[in-house]
Tab-separated table of C-alpha atoms in Angstrom:
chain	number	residue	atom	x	y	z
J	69	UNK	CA	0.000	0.000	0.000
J	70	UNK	CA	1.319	3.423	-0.662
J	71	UNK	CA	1.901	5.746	2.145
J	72	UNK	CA	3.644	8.196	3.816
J	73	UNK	CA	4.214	6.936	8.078
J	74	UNK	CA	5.764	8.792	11.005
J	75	UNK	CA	6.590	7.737	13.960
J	76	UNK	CA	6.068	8.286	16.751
J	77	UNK	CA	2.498	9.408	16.346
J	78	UNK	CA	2.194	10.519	20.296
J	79	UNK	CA	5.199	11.995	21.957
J	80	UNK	CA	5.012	13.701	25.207
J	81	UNK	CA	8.597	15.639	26.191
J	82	UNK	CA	10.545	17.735	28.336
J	83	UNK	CA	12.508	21.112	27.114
J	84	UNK	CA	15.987	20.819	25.775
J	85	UNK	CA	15.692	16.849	25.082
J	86	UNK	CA	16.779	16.121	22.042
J	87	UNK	CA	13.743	14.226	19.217
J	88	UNK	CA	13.805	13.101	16.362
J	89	UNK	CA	10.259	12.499	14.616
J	90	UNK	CA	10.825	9.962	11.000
J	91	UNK	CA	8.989	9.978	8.047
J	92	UNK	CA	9.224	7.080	5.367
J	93	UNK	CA	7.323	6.901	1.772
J	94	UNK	CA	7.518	4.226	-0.656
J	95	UNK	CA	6.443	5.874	-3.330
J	96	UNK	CA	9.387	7.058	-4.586
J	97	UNK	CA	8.555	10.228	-4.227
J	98	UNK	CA	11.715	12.965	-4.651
J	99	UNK	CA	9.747	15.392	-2.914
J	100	UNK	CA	9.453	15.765	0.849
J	101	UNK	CA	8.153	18.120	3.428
J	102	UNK	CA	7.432	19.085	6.974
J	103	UNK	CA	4.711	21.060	8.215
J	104	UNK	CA	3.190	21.785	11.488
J	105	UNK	CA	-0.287	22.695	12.218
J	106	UNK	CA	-1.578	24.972	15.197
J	107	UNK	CA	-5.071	26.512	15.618
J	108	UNK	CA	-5.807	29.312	14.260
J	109	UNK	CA	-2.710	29.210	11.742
J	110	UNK	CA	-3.412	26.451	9.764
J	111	UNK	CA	-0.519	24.155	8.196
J	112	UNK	CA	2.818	26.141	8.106
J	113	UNK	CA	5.629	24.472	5.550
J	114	UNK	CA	8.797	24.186	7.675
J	115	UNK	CA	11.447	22.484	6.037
J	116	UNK	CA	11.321	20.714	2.580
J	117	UNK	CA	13.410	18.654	0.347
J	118	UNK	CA	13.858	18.149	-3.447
J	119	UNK	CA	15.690	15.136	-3.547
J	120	UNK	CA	18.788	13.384	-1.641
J	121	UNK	CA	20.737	15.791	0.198
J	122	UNK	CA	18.442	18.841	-0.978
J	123	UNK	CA	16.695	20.975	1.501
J	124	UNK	CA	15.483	24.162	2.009
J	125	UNK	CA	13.703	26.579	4.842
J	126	UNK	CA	10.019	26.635	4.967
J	127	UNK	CA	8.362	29.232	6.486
J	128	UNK	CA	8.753	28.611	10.212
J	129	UNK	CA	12.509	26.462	9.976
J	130	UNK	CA	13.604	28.092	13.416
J	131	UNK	CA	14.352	25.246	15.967
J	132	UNK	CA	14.305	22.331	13.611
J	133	UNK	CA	16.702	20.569	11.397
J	134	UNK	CA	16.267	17.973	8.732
J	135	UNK	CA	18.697	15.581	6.777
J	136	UNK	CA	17.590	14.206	3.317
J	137	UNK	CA	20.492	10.636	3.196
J	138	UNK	CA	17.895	8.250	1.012
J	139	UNK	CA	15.242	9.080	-1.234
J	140	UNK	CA	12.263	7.307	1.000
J	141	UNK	CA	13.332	8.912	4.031
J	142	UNK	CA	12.811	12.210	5.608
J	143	UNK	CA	13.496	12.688	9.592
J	144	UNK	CA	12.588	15.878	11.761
J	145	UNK	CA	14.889	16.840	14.114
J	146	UNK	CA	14.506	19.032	17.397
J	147	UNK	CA	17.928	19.516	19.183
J	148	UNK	CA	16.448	21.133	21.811
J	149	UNK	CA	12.802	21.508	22.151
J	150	UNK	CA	10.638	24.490	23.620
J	151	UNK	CA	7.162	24.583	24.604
J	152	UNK	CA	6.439	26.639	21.428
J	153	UNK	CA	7.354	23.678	19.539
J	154	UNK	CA	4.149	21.473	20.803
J	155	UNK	CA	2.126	21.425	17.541
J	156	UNK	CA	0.460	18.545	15.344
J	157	UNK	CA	3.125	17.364	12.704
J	158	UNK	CA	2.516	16.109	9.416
J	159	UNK	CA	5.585	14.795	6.805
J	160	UNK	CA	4.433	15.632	3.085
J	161	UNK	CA	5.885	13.802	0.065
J	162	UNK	CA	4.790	14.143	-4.106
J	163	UNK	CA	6.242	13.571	-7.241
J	164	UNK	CA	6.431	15.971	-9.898
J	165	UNK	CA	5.946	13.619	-12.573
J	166	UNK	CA	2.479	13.445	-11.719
J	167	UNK	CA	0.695	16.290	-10.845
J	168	UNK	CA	2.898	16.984	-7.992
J	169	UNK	CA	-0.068	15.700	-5.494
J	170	UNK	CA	0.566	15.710	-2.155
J	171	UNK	CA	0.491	12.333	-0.321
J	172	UNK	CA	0.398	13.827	3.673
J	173	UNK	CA	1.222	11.310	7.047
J	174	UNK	CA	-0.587	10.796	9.423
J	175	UNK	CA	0.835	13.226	12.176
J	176	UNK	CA	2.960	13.169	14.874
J	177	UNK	CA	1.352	15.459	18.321
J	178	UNK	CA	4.317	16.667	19.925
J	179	UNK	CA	3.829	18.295	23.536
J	180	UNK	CA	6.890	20.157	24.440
J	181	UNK	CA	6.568	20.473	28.578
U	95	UNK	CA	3.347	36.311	-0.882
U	96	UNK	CA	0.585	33.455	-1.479
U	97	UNK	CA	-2.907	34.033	0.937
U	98	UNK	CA	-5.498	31.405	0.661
U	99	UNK	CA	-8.959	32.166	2.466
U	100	UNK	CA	-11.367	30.014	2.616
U	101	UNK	CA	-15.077	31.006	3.709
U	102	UNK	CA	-17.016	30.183	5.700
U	103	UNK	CA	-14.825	29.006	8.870
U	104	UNK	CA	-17.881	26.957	9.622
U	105	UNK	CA	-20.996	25.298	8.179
U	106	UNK	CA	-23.401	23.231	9.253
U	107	UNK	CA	-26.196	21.499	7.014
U	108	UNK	CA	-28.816	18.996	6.944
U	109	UNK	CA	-28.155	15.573	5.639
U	110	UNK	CA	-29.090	15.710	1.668
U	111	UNK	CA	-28.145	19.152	1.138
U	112	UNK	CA	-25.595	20.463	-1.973
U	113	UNK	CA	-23.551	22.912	-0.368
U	114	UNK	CA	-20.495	25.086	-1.728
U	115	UNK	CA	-17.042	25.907	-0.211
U	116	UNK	CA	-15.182	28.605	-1.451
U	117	UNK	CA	-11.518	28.705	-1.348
U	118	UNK	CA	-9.642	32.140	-2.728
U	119	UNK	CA	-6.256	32.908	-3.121
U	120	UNK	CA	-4.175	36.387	-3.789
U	121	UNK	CA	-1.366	35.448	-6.790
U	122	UNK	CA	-3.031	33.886	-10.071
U	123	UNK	CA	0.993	32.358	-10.607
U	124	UNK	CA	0.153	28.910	-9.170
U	125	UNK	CA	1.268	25.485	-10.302
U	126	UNK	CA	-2.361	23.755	-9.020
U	127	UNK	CA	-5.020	23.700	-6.351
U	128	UNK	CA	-5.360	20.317	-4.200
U	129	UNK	CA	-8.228	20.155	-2.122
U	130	UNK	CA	-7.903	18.014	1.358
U	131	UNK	CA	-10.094	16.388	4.394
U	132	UNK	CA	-9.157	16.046	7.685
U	133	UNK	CA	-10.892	14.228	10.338
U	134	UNK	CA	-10.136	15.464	13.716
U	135	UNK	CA	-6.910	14.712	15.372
U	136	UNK	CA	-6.157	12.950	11.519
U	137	UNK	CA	-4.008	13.127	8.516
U	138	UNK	CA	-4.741	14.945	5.537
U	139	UNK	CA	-6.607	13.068	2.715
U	140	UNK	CA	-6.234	14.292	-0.852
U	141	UNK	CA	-9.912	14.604	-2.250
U	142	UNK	CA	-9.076	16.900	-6.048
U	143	UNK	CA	-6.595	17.888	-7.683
U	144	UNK	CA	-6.441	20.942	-10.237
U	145	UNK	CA	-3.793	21.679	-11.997
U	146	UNK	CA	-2.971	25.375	-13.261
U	147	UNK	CA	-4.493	24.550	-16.907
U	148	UNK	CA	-7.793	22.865	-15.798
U	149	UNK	CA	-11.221	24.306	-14.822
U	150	UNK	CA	-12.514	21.480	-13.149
U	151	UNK	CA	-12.086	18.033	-11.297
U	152	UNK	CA	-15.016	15.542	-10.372
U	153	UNK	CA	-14.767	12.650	-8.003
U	154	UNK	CA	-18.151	10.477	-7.108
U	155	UNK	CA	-20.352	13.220	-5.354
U	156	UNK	CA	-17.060	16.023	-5.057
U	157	UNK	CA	-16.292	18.734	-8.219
U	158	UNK	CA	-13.536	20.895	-7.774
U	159	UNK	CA	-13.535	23.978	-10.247
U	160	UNK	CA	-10.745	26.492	-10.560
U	161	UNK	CA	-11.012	30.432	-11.777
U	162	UNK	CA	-7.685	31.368	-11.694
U	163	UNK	CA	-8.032	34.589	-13.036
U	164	UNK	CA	-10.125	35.612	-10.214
U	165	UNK	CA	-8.015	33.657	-7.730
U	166	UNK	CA	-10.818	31.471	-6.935
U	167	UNK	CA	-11.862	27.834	-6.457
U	168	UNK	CA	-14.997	25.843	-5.216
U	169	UNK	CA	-15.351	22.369	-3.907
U	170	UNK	CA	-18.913	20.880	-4.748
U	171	UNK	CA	-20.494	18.416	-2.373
U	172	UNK	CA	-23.692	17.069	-3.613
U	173	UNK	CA	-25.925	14.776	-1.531
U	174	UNK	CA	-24.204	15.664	1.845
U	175	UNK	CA	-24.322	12.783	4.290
U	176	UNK	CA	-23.352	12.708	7.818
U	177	UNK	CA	-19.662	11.026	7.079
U	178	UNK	CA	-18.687	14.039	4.934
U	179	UNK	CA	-18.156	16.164	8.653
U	180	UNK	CA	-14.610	16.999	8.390
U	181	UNK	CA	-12.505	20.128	7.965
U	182	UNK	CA	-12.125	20.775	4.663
U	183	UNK	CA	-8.296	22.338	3.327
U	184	UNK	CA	-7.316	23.671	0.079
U	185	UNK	CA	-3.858	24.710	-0.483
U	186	UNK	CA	-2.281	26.000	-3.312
U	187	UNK	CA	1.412	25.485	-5.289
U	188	UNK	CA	3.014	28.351	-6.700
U	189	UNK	CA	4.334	27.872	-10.313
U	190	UNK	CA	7.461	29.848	-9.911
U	191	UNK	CA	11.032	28.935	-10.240
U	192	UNK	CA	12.121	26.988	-6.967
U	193	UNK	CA	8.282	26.719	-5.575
U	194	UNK	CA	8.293	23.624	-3.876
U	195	UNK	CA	5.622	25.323	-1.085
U	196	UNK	CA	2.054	24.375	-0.571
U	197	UNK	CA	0.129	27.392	0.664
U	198	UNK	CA	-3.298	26.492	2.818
U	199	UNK	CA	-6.269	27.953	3.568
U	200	UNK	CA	-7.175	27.725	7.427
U	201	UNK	CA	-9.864	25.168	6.412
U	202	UNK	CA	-13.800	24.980	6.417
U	203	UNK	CA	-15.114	22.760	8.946
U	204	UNK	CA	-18.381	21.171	7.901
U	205	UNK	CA	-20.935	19.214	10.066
U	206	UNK	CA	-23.745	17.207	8.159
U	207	UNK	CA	-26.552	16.796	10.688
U	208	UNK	CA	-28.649	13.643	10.226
């Protein structure tokens, strides 16, 4: 079955503890993003990547790294979480071949305490 | 820099009922228009997509048009049953050089009352 998974989809942490939140599609997909969603904001793009060993900053990339080291495989990374950093996560992947549709995950909720 | 709006925020309707949800955006320069569900507490689920050079997209009792002149786009529910309560996203991809960004809208939630 196609998808996109995280894991883990619960996560419950203290500040300054290092996470790191995966994503894996087998679609082959060369695109991949990360986005977090927060009421009242809607989905904000944080990091994204174009293909193995390409990324770029989204819109909110403060506090958060990525690395991009096999095509099916995407992994969020918080060196040192904050409280402003608990948000609903989703991982994003598409292929420009077809439409570029978005295939989303289905979320990782991160509390930051 | 992309804005998507969607109105209403909210909209409740009786089971049976066609309804409309608008979705508007600010630059015409976009690649296409995907329209999503999400259940609460869920993932996002692709429903239509429209790319830059089509007017319109139909899936079983969904249809998806796109004005992109006037920065607009609709999503079509006819029949509306109580399993179609959801938010409902669209977000847009811009068609420039290096746009690999999805702009959404802040969603239209939707109850279907039985």
């Amino acid at each position: 079955e196609a998808q996109v998974t995280q894991n883990p989809r619960y996560l419950i942490t203290v500040t300054g503890k290092k996470l790191t939140v995966t994503c894996s599609q087998n679609m082959n997909h060369e695109y991949m993003s990360w986005y977090r969603q927060d009421p009242g904001l809607g989905l904000r793009q944080i990091y994204y990547s174009m293909n193995v060993e390409v990324t770029d900053k989204g819109d909110v990339p403060e506090g958060y790294k990525v690395s991009r080291k096999e095509k099916r495989n995407f992994p969020l990374i918080l060196e040192s979480p904050s409280p402003n950093q608990t948000s609903l996560y989703f991982c994003a992947s598409s292929f420009p071949g077809r439409g570029n549709e978005q295939f989303f995950g289905p979320g990782t909720r991160l509390t930051v305490l | 820099k992309q804005e998507v709006t969607q109105i209403p925020a909210a909209l409740s309707v009786p089971e049976g009922e066609n309804l409309v949800l608008n979705c508007s955006f600010t630059d015409s320069a976009i690649y296409n228009l995907q329209w999503f569900r999400q259940d609460p507490g869920k993932g996002l689920t692709s429903l239509l997509l429209i790319q830059s050079s089509q007017r319109e997209q139909t899936s079983g009792r969904l249809n998806a048009s796109l004005d992109k002149s006037s920065g607009r786009s609709t999503l079509y529910i006819a029949a509306s049953q109580p399993g179609d309560s959801a938010t409902y996203l669209c977000a847009v991809k811009g068609s420039g050089a290096g746009s690999y960004q999805l702009t959404f809208g802040k969603g239209t939630k939707l109850s279907v009352i039985p």
